[in-house]
Coordinates of C-alpha atoms in Angstrom, one line a residue:
Chain J
M1 CA -65.2 140.0 -77.6
N2 CA -66.5 143.5 -78.0
T3 CA -65.7 145.5 -74.9
A4 CA -66.2 149.0 -76.4
P5 CA -68.3 151.4 -74.4
A6 CA -71.8 152.2 -75.5
R7 CA -71.6 154.6 -78.5
S8 CA -74.2 156.8 -80.1
W9 CA -76.3 156.0 -83.1
T10 CA -74.7 158.6 -85.2
R11 CA -71.3 157.0 -84.8
Y12 CA -72.7 153.8 -86.2
L13 CA -74.5 155.6 -89.0
R14 CA -71.3 157.4 -90.0
M15 CA -69.5 154.0 -90.0
L16 CA -72.2 152.5 -92.2
A17 CA -71.8 155.3 -94.6
V18 CA -68.0 154.7 -94.8
F19 CA -68.5 150.9 -95.2
Y20 CA -70.9 151.4 -98.1
R21 CA -68.9 154.1 -99.7
T22 CA -65.7 152.0 -99.8
S23 CA -67.7 149.0 -101.0
I24 CA -69.1 150.9 -103.9
Q25 CA -65.6 152.3 -104.7
A26 CA -64.3 148.7 -104.8
D27 CA -67.3 147.6 -106.9
M28 CA -66.6 150.3 -109.6
E29 CA -63.8 148.1 -110.8
Y30 CA -66.4 145.5 -112.0
R31 CA -68.8 147.7 -114.0
V32 CA -69.1 145.4 -117.0
D33 CA -70.2 142.6 -114.7
F34 CA -73.4 144.5 -114.1
F35 CA -74.6 144.3 -117.7
A36 CA -73.9 140.5 -117.7
R37 CA -75.9 140.3 -114.5
V38 CA -78.9 142.2 -115.8
I39 CA -79.0 139.9 -118.9
A40 CA -78.7 136.8 -116.7
S41 CA -81.5 138.2 -114.5
L42 CA -83.8 138.9 -117.4
L43 CA -83.1 135.4 -118.8
G44 CA -83.9 133.8 -115.4
L45 CA -87.1 135.8 -115.3
L46 CA -88.0 134.6 -118.8
T47 CA -87.8 131.0 -117.6
T48 CA -90.0 131.5 -114.6
V49 CA -92.6 133.7 -116.3
G50 CA -92.6 131.2 -119.2
S51 CA -93.2 128.2 -117.0
L52 CA -96.1 130.0 -115.3
A53 CA -97.5 131.2 -118.5
I54 CA -97.5 127.7 -120.0
A55 CA -99.3 126.3 -116.9
Y56 CA -101.8 129.2 -117.0
G57 CA -102.4 128.3 -120.6
Y58 CA -104.5 125.4 -119.3
T59 CA -106.3 127.1 -116.5
D60 CA -107.0 130.7 -115.5
N61 CA -106.6 130.1 -111.8
L62 CA -104.1 128.2 -109.7
K63 CA -105.5 127.7 -106.1
G64 CA -107.2 131.1 -106.2
W65 CA -104.3 133.0 -107.8
T66 CA -104.8 134.6 -111.2
F67 CA -101.8 135.0 -113.6
A68 CA -101.6 138.7 -112.8
Q69 CA -101.5 138.0 -109.1
A70 CA -98.9 135.3 -109.4
M71 CA -96.8 137.9 -111.3
V72 CA -96.9 140.3 -108.4
L73 CA -95.5 137.5 -106.2
L74 CA -92.8 136.8 -108.8
A75 CA -91.9 140.5 -108.9
V76 CA -91.5 140.6 -105.1
Y77 CA -89.4 137.4 -105.2
Y78 CA -86.9 139.1 -107.6
L79 CA -86.9 142.3 -105.6
M80 CA -86.2 140.4 -102.4
D81 CA -83.6 138.3 -104.0
G82 CA -81.8 141.4 -105.3
L83 CA -82.0 143.2 -101.9
I84 CA -80.6 140.1 -100.1
E85 CA -77.8 139.7 -102.6
M86 CA -76.9 143.4 -102.2
F87 CA -77.0 143.8 -98.5
V88 CA -77.0 140.4 -96.7
G89 CA -75.3 137.9 -98.9
P90 CA -71.9 139.5 -99.3
N91 CA -71.5 139.9 -95.5
M92 CA -72.6 136.4 -94.6
R93 CA -70.4 134.8 -97.2
Q94 CA -67.5 136.9 -95.9
I95 CA -68.0 135.7 -92.4
T96 CA -68.1 132.0 -93.5
S97 CA -64.8 132.4 -95.3
Q98 CA -63.3 134.4 -92.5
V99 CA -64.1 131.7 -90.0
R100 CA -62.4 129.2 -92.3
E101 CA -59.3 131.3 -92.8
G102 CA -59.1 132.6 -89.2
T103 CA -59.4 136.2 -90.2
L104 CA -62.6 136.8 -88.2
D105 CA -60.2 137.6 -85.4
F106 CA -59.5 141.0 -87.0
I107 CA -63.2 141.9 -86.8
L108 CA -63.6 140.7 -83.2
L109 CA -60.6 142.8 -82.2
K110 CA -62.1 146.1 -83.5
P111 CA -63.6 148.5 -81.0
V112 CA -67.1 148.1 -82.5
N113 CA -69.9 145.7 -82.0
A114 CA -68.7 142.6 -83.8
Q115 CA -72.2 141.7 -85.2
F116 CA -72.6 145.1 -86.6
M117 CA -69.2 145.0 -88.3
A118 CA -69.8 141.5 -89.6
S119 CA -73.3 142.2 -90.9
F120 CA -72.9 145.6 -92.6
R121 CA -69.3 145.8 -93.7
L122 CA -70.0 145.1 -97.4
L123 CA -72.5 146.1 -100.0
N124 CA -72.6 144.7 -103.5
I125 CA -74.3 147.2 -105.8
W126 CA -74.0 145.2 -109.0
R127 CA -76.3 142.6 -107.4
A128 CA -78.9 145.2 -107.7
A129 CA -79.7 143.7 -111.1
N130 CA -82.3 141.3 -109.7
A131 CA -83.7 144.1 -107.5
L132 CA -84.1 146.4 -110.5
V133 CA -85.7 143.7 -112.6
G134 CA -88.1 143.0 -109.6
L135 CA -88.9 146.7 -109.2
G136 CA -89.7 147.0 -112.9
L137 CA -91.9 144.0 -112.8
S138 CA -93.6 145.3 -109.7
V139 CA -94.5 148.5 -111.3
Y140 CA -95.7 146.7 -114.4
T141 CA -97.8 144.1 -112.6
I142 CA -99.4 146.7 -110.3
S143 CA -100.5 148.8 -113.2
R144 CA -102.0 145.7 -114.8
L145 CA -103.9 144.9 -111.6
S146 CA -105.2 148.6 -111.7
V147 CA -104.2 149.1 -108.1
T148 CA -103.4 152.7 -107.2
M149 CA -100.5 153.0 -104.9
G150 CA -101.3 155.2 -101.8
W151 CA -98.8 156.4 -99.2
A152 CA -100.1 154.0 -96.5
Q153 CA -99.7 151.1 -99.0
A154 CA -96.2 152.1 -100.0
I155 CA -95.1 152.3 -96.4
A156 CA -96.7 149.0 -95.5
F157 CA -94.9 147.5 -98.5
A158 CA -91.5 149.0 -97.5
L159 CA -92.0 147.7 -93.9
T160 CA -92.9 144.2 -95.0
L161 CA -89.9 144.1 -97.3
L162 CA -87.6 145.2 -94.5
A163 CA -89.1 142.6 -92.2
G164 CA -88.6 139.9 -94.9
M165 CA -84.9 140.9 -95.3
A166 CA -84.5 140.8 -91.5
I167 CA -85.9 137.3 -91.4
V168 CA -83.6 136.0 -94.1
Y169 CA -80.7 137.8 -92.3
A170 CA -81.6 136.0 -89.0
F171 CA -81.7 132.6 -90.7
W172 CA -78.4 133.1 -92.5
L173 CA -76.8 134.4 -89.3
V174 CA -77.8 131.3 -87.5
L175 CA -76.3 129.1 -90.3
V176 CA -73.1 131.2 -90.3
T177 CA -72.8 130.9 -86.5
L178 CA -73.0 127.1 -87.0
T179 CA -69.7 127.4 -88.9
F180 CA -68.0 128.3 -85.6
W181 CA -68.4 124.6 -84.7
F182 CA -68.5 123.0 -88.2
V183 CA -66.0 124.8 -90.3
R184 CA -66.4 122.7 -93.5
V185 CA -69.9 123.7 -94.7
D186 CA -69.1 126.2 -97.4
N187 CA -72.3 125.8 -99.3
I188 CA -74.5 126.0 -96.2
E189 CA -76.3 129.0 -97.7
Q190 CA -77.9 126.6 -100.2
I191 CA -80.3 125.6 -97.5
V192 CA -81.6 129.1 -97.3
W193 CA -81.9 129.4 -101.1
Q194 CA -83.7 126.1 -101.4
A195 CA -86.4 127.3 -99.1
F196 CA -86.4 130.8 -100.7
E197 CA -86.8 129.3 -104.2
T198 CA -90.2 127.8 -103.3
G199 CA -91.5 131.4 -102.6
R200 CA -91.6 132.1 -106.4
Y201 CA -95.0 130.5 -106.5
P202 CA -98.1 130.8 -104.3
V203 CA -97.6 128.8 -101.2
E204 CA -101.1 127.3 -101.7
I205 CA -100.0 125.1 -104.5
Y206 CA -97.8 123.0 -102.2
P207 CA -99.1 120.0 -100.2
G208 CA -100.1 120.7 -96.6
W209 CA -97.0 119.6 -94.8
L210 CA -94.7 121.7 -97.0
R211 CA -97.1 124.7 -96.7
G212 CA -96.8 124.4 -92.9
T213 CA -93.0 124.2 -93.1
L214 CA -92.9 127.3 -95.3
T215 CA -95.2 129.2 -93.0
Y216 CA -93.9 128.3 -89.5
L217 CA -90.5 126.6 -89.7
I218 CA -88.9 128.7 -92.4
P219 CA -91.4 131.6 -92.8
V220 CA -91.0 132.1 -96.6
V221 CA -94.6 133.4 -96.4
F222 CA -93.4 136.4 -94.4
I223 CA -90.4 136.9 -96.8
I224 CA -92.3 137.0 -100.1
T225 CA -96.1 136.4 -99.8
V226 CA -96.8 139.1 -97.2
P227 CA -94.9 141.9 -99.1
A228 CA -96.6 140.8 -102.3
T229 CA -100.0 141.1 -100.5
A230 CA -99.0 144.5 -99.3
L231 CA -98.0 145.6 -102.8
A232 CA -101.4 144.4 -104.1
G233 CA -103.0 146.5 -101.3
R234 CA -104.7 143.6 -99.6
L235 CA -102.6 143.5 -96.4
S236 CA -104.5 143.6 -93.1
G237 CA -103.2 145.5 -90.0
P238 CA -102.7 142.3 -87.9
M239 CA -100.7 140.7 -90.7
L240 CA -98.4 143.7 -90.9
A241 CA -97.9 143.6 -87.1
A242 CA -97.3 139.8 -87.2
S243 CA -94.6 140.2 -89.9
L244 CA -92.8 142.9 -87.9
I245 CA -93.0 140.9 -84.7
V246 CA -91.7 137.7 -86.3
A247 CA -88.9 139.6 -87.8
A248 CA -87.9 141.3 -84.6
L249 CA -88.1 138.0 -82.7
L250 CA -86.0 136.1 -85.2
V251 CA -83.3 138.8 -85.3
A252 CA -83.2 138.8 -81.5
L253 CA -82.9 135.0 -81.3
A254 CA -80.2 134.9 -84.1
S255 CA -78.2 137.7 -82.3
A256 CA -78.3 135.7 -79.0
F257 CA -77.2 132.6 -80.8
W258 CA -74.4 134.6 -82.5
R259 CA -73.1 135.9 -79.1
F260 CA -73.3 132.3 -77.8
G261 CA -71.4 131.1 -80.8
L262 CA -68.7 133.7 -80.4
R263 CA -67.9 132.4 -76.9
S264 CA -66.9 129.1 -78.3
Y265 CA -65.1 130.6 -81.3
T266 CA -61.4 130.0 -81.4
G267 CA -59.2 131.4 -84.1
A268 CA -58.2 129.0 -86.9
S269 CA -54.7 130.4 -87.4
A270 CA -52.0 131.7 -85.2
Chain F
M1 CA -59.0 100.4 -123.6
R2 CA -57.2 98.8 -120.7
Y3 CA -55.2 102.0 -120.3
W4 CA -58.3 104.2 -120.1
L5 CA -60.0 101.8 -117.6
E6 CA -56.9 102.1 -115.4
V7 CA -56.9 105.9 -115.8
Y8 CA -60.6 106.1 -114.8
R9 CA -60.1 103.6 -111.9
I10 CA -57.4 105.8 -110.3
N11 CA -59.3 109.0 -111.0
L12 CA -62.4 107.6 -109.4
R13 CA -60.4 106.7 -106.3
V14 CA -59.2 110.2 -106.0
A15 CA -62.7 111.6 -106.6
W16 CA -64.1 109.3 -104.0
A17 CA -61.6 110.5 -101.4
M18 CA -62.3 114.2 -102.3
L19 CA -66.1 113.7 -102.1
M20 CA -65.9 111.9 -98.7
Q21 CA -64.0 114.9 -97.3
Y22 CA -67.0 117.1 -98.2
R23 CA -69.8 114.6 -97.5
F24 CA -72.2 117.2 -96.0
A25 CA -71.6 119.8 -98.7
V26 CA -72.0 117.1 -101.4
L27 CA -75.4 116.1 -99.9
I28 CA -76.7 119.7 -99.9
W29 CA -75.9 120.0 -103.6
A30 CA -77.6 116.7 -104.3
V31 CA -80.8 117.7 -102.5
W32 CA -80.7 121.0 -104.5
G33 CA -81.9 119.0 -107.5
F34 CA -85.2 118.2 -105.7
V35 CA -86.5 121.7 -105.7
G36 CA -87.0 122.4 -109.4
P37 CA -88.9 119.2 -110.3
L38 CA -91.0 119.2 -107.2
V39 CA -92.0 122.9 -107.7
S40 CA -93.0 122.1 -111.3
L41 CA -95.0 119.1 -110.1
A42 CA -96.8 121.4 -107.6
V43 CA -97.7 123.9 -110.3
W44 CA -99.0 121.3 -112.7
S45 CA -100.9 119.4 -110.0
A46 CA -102.6 122.6 -109.2
A47 CA -103.4 123.2 -112.9
A48 CA -104.8 119.6 -113.2
Q49 CA -106.9 120.2 -110.1
A50 CA -108.2 123.6 -111.2
R51 CA -109.3 122.1 -114.5
G52 CA -111.0 119.2 -112.7
S53 CA -109.8 117.0 -115.6
D54 CA -106.6 115.7 -117.2
V55 CA -104.4 118.3 -118.9
A56 CA -104.6 117.3 -122.6
A57 CA -102.6 118.6 -125.6
G58 CA -103.0 116.8 -128.9
A59 CA -102.7 113.0 -128.4
Q60 CA -101.0 113.3 -125.0
T61 CA -102.9 113.6 -121.8
F62 CA -101.5 114.1 -118.3
S63 CA -103.4 113.3 -115.1
R64 CA -102.1 114.3 -111.7
G65 CA -100.5 110.9 -111.4
D66 CA -98.9 111.3 -114.8
F67 CA -97.3 114.6 -113.7
A68 CA -96.0 112.9 -110.6
A69 CA -94.5 110.1 -112.7
Y70 CA -93.0 112.6 -115.2
F71 CA -91.4 114.9 -112.7
L72 CA -90.1 112.2 -110.4
V73 CA -88.4 110.3 -113.2
Y74 CA -87.2 113.6 -114.5
M75 CA -85.7 114.4 -111.1
I76 CA -83.8 111.1 -110.9
F77 CA -82.6 111.2 -114.6
S78 CA -81.6 114.8 -114.2
H79 CA -79.5 113.9 -111.2
L80 CA -77.8 111.1 -113.2
T81 CA -77.1 113.3 -116.2
M82 CA -76.2 116.6 -114.6
S83 CA -72.9 118.4 -114.9
W84 CA -71.6 121.6 -113.4
D85 CA -68.3 122.0 -115.2
A86 CA -69.5 125.2 -117.0
F87 CA -69.5 126.9 -113.6
E88 CA -66.4 125.2 -112.2
F89 CA -64.2 125.8 -115.3
A90 CA -64.5 129.6 -115.4
Y91 CA -63.5 129.7 -111.7
R92 CA -60.4 127.6 -112.5
V93 CA -59.4 129.9 -115.4
R94 CA -60.0 133.0 -113.3
T95 CA -57.9 131.7 -110.3
G96 CA -55.2 130.1 -112.5
S97 CA -55.8 126.7 -110.9
L98 CA -56.3 125.3 -114.4
S99 CA -52.6 125.7 -115.2
P100 CA -51.3 122.6 -113.3
Q101 CA -54.1 120.5 -114.8
L102 CA -53.0 121.5 -118.3
L103 CA -49.5 120.2 -117.6
R104 CA -50.7 116.7 -116.9
P105 CA -50.3 114.2 -119.8
I106 CA -54.0 113.4 -119.7
H107 CA -56.7 115.8 -120.8
P108 CA -58.4 117.4 -117.7
I109 CA -61.8 116.3 -118.9
H110 CA -61.1 112.8 -117.8
A111 CA -60.4 113.7 -114.1
D112 CA -63.5 115.9 -114.2
A113 CA -65.6 113.1 -115.7
S114 CA -64.4 110.7 -113.0
Y115 CA -65.3 113.2 -110.3
N116 CA -68.7 113.5 -111.9
I117 CA -69.3 109.8 -111.9
G118 CA -68.0 109.5 -108.4
F119 CA -70.4 112.2 -107.2
K120 CA -73.3 110.5 -108.9
V121 CA -72.5 107.1 -107.4
I122 CA -72.2 108.4 -103.8
T123 CA -75.2 110.7 -103.9
S124 CA -77.4 108.1 -105.6
I125 CA -76.7 105.6 -102.8
V126 CA -77.8 108.3 -100.3
L127 CA -80.7 109.6 -102.3
L128 CA -82.1 106.1 -103.2
P129 CA -84.3 105.8 -100.0
V130 CA -85.4 109.4 -100.4
W131 CA -86.5 108.7 -104.0
V132 CA -88.4 105.6 -102.8
V133 CA -90.2 107.6 -100.1
L134 CA -91.2 110.3 -102.8
F135 CA -92.6 107.5 -105.0
L136 CA -94.6 106.2 -102.1
V137 CA -95.9 109.6 -101.1
L138 CA -96.7 111.2 -104.4
H139 CA -98.5 108.2 -106.1
P140 CA -97.0 108.5 -109.6
A141 CA -98.9 106.6 -112.4
M142 CA -96.0 104.4 -113.5
P143 CA -96.5 102.0 -116.4
A144 CA -95.6 98.3 -115.8
P145 CA -91.9 97.8 -116.4
G146 CA -91.1 96.4 -119.8
I147 CA -89.1 97.0 -123.0
H148 CA -89.6 100.8 -122.7
L149 CA -87.9 100.9 -119.3
A150 CA -85.1 98.7 -120.6
L151 CA -84.5 101.0 -123.6
S152 CA -84.5 104.0 -121.4
V153 CA -81.2 102.8 -119.8
P154 CA -79.0 103.2 -122.9
A155 CA -80.9 106.4 -123.8
L156 CA -80.1 107.7 -120.3
V157 CA -76.4 106.9 -120.6
L158 CA -76.2 108.5 -124.1
A159 CA -78.0 111.6 -122.6
A160 CA -75.5 111.8 -119.7
V161 CA -72.5 111.6 -122.0
T162 CA -73.9 114.0 -124.6
R163 CA -74.8 116.6 -121.9
Y164 CA -71.4 116.2 -120.4
V165 CA -69.6 116.9 -123.6
W166 CA -71.8 119.8 -124.6
Q167 CA -71.5 121.4 -121.1
Y168 CA -67.8 121.0 -121.3
A169 CA -67.7 122.7 -124.7
L170 CA -69.7 125.5 -123.1
A171 CA -67.4 125.7 -120.1
T172 CA -64.4 126.1 -122.5
I173 CA -65.8 129.5 -123.5
A174 CA -64.2 130.7 -120.2
F175 CA -60.9 130.7 -122.1
W176 CA -62.0 133.9 -123.7
T177 CA -64.1 135.5 -121.0
T178 CA -64.5 134.4 -117.3
R179 CA -67.8 136.3 -117.1
V180 CA -69.9 133.3 -118.0
D181 CA -72.9 134.1 -115.9
A182 CA -75.1 135.4 -118.7
I183 CA -73.9 132.6 -121.1
N184 CA -74.7 129.9 -118.5
Q185 CA -78.1 131.5 -117.8
F186 CA -78.9 131.5 -121.5
Y187 CA -78.0 127.8 -121.7
F188 CA -80.3 127.2 -118.7
V189 CA -83.2 129.0 -120.4
L190 CA -82.9 126.8 -123.5
D191 CA -82.5 123.8 -121.3
S192 CA -85.6 124.7 -119.2
F193 CA -87.9 125.2 -122.2
L194 CA -86.5 122.7 -124.8
A195 CA -85.4 119.8 -122.5
G196 CA -88.9 119.5 -120.9
R197 CA -87.6 120.6 -117.5
I198 CA -90.5 123.0 -116.6
A199 CA -93.2 121.1 -118.4
P200 CA -93.6 118.1 -120.7
I201 CA -92.8 119.1 -124.2
A202 CA -96.2 118.0 -125.4
L203 CA -97.8 120.7 -123.3
M204 CA -95.6 123.5 -124.7
P205 CA -97.3 126.0 -127.0
G206 CA -97.3 124.8 -130.6
A207 CA -94.0 126.0 -132.1
I208 CA -91.8 125.2 -129.1
A209 CA -93.2 121.6 -128.9
V210 CA -92.3 121.0 -132.5
I211 CA -88.8 122.7 -132.5
A212 CA -87.8 121.1 -129.2
R213 CA -87.7 117.6 -130.5
F214 CA -85.1 118.6 -133.1
T215 CA -82.7 120.2 -130.6
P216 CA -80.0 118.4 -128.6
F217 CA -81.7 119.6 -125.4
W218 CA -84.7 117.3 -125.7
Y219 CA -82.3 114.4 -126.3
M220 CA -80.3 115.2 -123.2
G221 CA -83.4 115.8 -121.0
A222 CA -86.9 114.6 -121.6
F223 CA -86.2 111.9 -124.2
P224 CA -85.2 109.1 -121.8
V225 CA -87.9 110.2 -119.4
E226 CA -90.7 109.9 -121.9
L227 CA -89.2 106.7 -123.1
A228 CA -89.2 105.2 -119.6
L229 CA -92.8 106.2 -119.1
G230 CA -93.9 104.5 -122.3
R231 CA -94.9 107.7 -124.1
L232 CA -92.7 107.0 -127.2
S233 CA -93.1 104.2 -129.7
I234 CA -90.2 101.6 -130.1
D235 CA -89.5 103.1 -133.6
R236 CA -89.2 106.6 -132.1
A237 CA -87.0 105.3 -129.3
L238 CA -84.5 103.7 -131.8
S239 CA -84.4 106.7 -134.1
G240 CA -84.1 108.9 -131.0
M241 CA -81.1 107.0 -129.8
A242 CA -79.5 107.3 -133.3
L243 CA -80.1 111.1 -133.1
Q244 CA -78.6 111.2 -129.6
A245 CA -75.5 109.6 -131.1
V246 CA -75.4 112.2 -133.8
W247 CA -75.6 115.0 -131.3
L248 CA -72.9 113.4 -129.2
I249 CA -70.5 113.2 -132.2
I250 CA -71.3 116.8 -133.1
G251 CA -70.7 117.8 -129.5
V252 CA -67.3 116.0 -129.4
I253 CA -66.2 117.8 -132.6
V254 CA -67.4 121.2 -131.4
F255 CA -65.6 120.6 -128.1
R256 CA -62.3 119.7 -129.7
L257 CA -62.4 122.7 -132.0
I258 CA -63.2 125.2 -129.2
W259 CA -60.7 123.6 -126.8
A260 CA -57.8 123.6 -129.4
S261 CA -58.2 127.3 -130.2
G262 CA -59.0 128.2 -126.6
V263 CA -56.0 126.5 -125.0
K264 CA -53.8 128.3 -127.5
Q265 CA -54.8 131.7 -126.4
Y266 CA -55.1 130.9 -122.7
S267 CA -52.6 132.7 -120.6
A268 CA -52.3 131.7 -117.0
V269 CA -53.3 133.8 -114.0
G270 CA -51.6 133.6 -110.7
A271 CA -48.2 132.4 -109.7

């Protein structure tokens, strides 16, 4: 357990800079991968846009969403997917395999907050492919909707994106903590992705029970729909506040669960 | 024949033991297959509702119940025909774990195919009640069972074998490059549009609808589905199965050619 004395913010920021710098240095070895990823990302986008375009060929409106609005949602989906794969995914996968191999001990023994170390140690810059594709699509769709981007709107968008990332992080951290007790669940992240996948499309198209699940149980709405609404300049103040509160609450709960899990963690190797 | 039955019997036992060890993980993968078809169903149900009438293209019409039937049958058939070797194989080449498999007297495809069959048997038993519930909840417009449904069984088996062989041929590209992400994604795009995964082929814009029915993708995907739903004539069903057989044979030839030259230039990684 972490017994280090309270340290200043600057120390953690310096550490974060070192973590990310070394991660980027390591990633430089795999440059060519990036182009393959961009191509894969664009092909994936082609499939989703195509499937929506075909459906919109038979109607100009799906449950109140025009094609252009649905595109904004898709853009945010890709952006969020890229950000999660860059910042959250590598760390969460690392913890899962460290629990299995018993190397989590090395992190727990370091004189820093274990959750900080486990959550921010890695950064995968090549996974930015989806984020870049999402960013490009965001700019394009916003220009088509003839929305002018003001500062307030840009800040609201950034805040809701951060809140969305924090919510995904909280869910993933809970799943990762579960591996302290059930080691053999390597693909547990698929549960997160299955819920996330549904966020590509307006939540209104789903039947009531699923819509409820995606709003309250796994708040995909806060992960994708709310940032997309912010990007389109239609976000209300209370909604922005709700998104930040939900994110803060879930991160707090997940952190408490992580600390509870750590108490029952026993190393897997000698 | 007896020899191969014995080979598969033993491989299946091994596969069964391996799958049982990872029951939970296996189940998560199996449920993964639900997401795509159900999302497509939601999109098309919304489209049918927005129009206030059936979605029609040419001679084919789809009501909400028809979409439910199409995507539910597609979900089950897709589960029974799926293969993931294209992803698995590159990993094995990269880590060098392929090497011991190459040293065995029997081609690795047989152990993999057994594992594939074992996976489908186990997961289908577990998923069966879920499928039943989905049928009860989503009210698909299913035609009365008859000759079409019976014919869809051999069509489904042919689709599964054909897809397996083509995917394995694709997997073998990993002998040259282990960065197969973009290649697999390209295959997935073709599969989505041409196999009727994201929408019934009849609803595709003109050119795609025509081209798709000549590609192997449609025969590995939507062909048995449309057959089971009585959307194809008996003549079309029989000629379709003949074409499935043709694509299977071409697949086997392509696979053997790629494998023969790939294995020659494969050099092991790892100790």
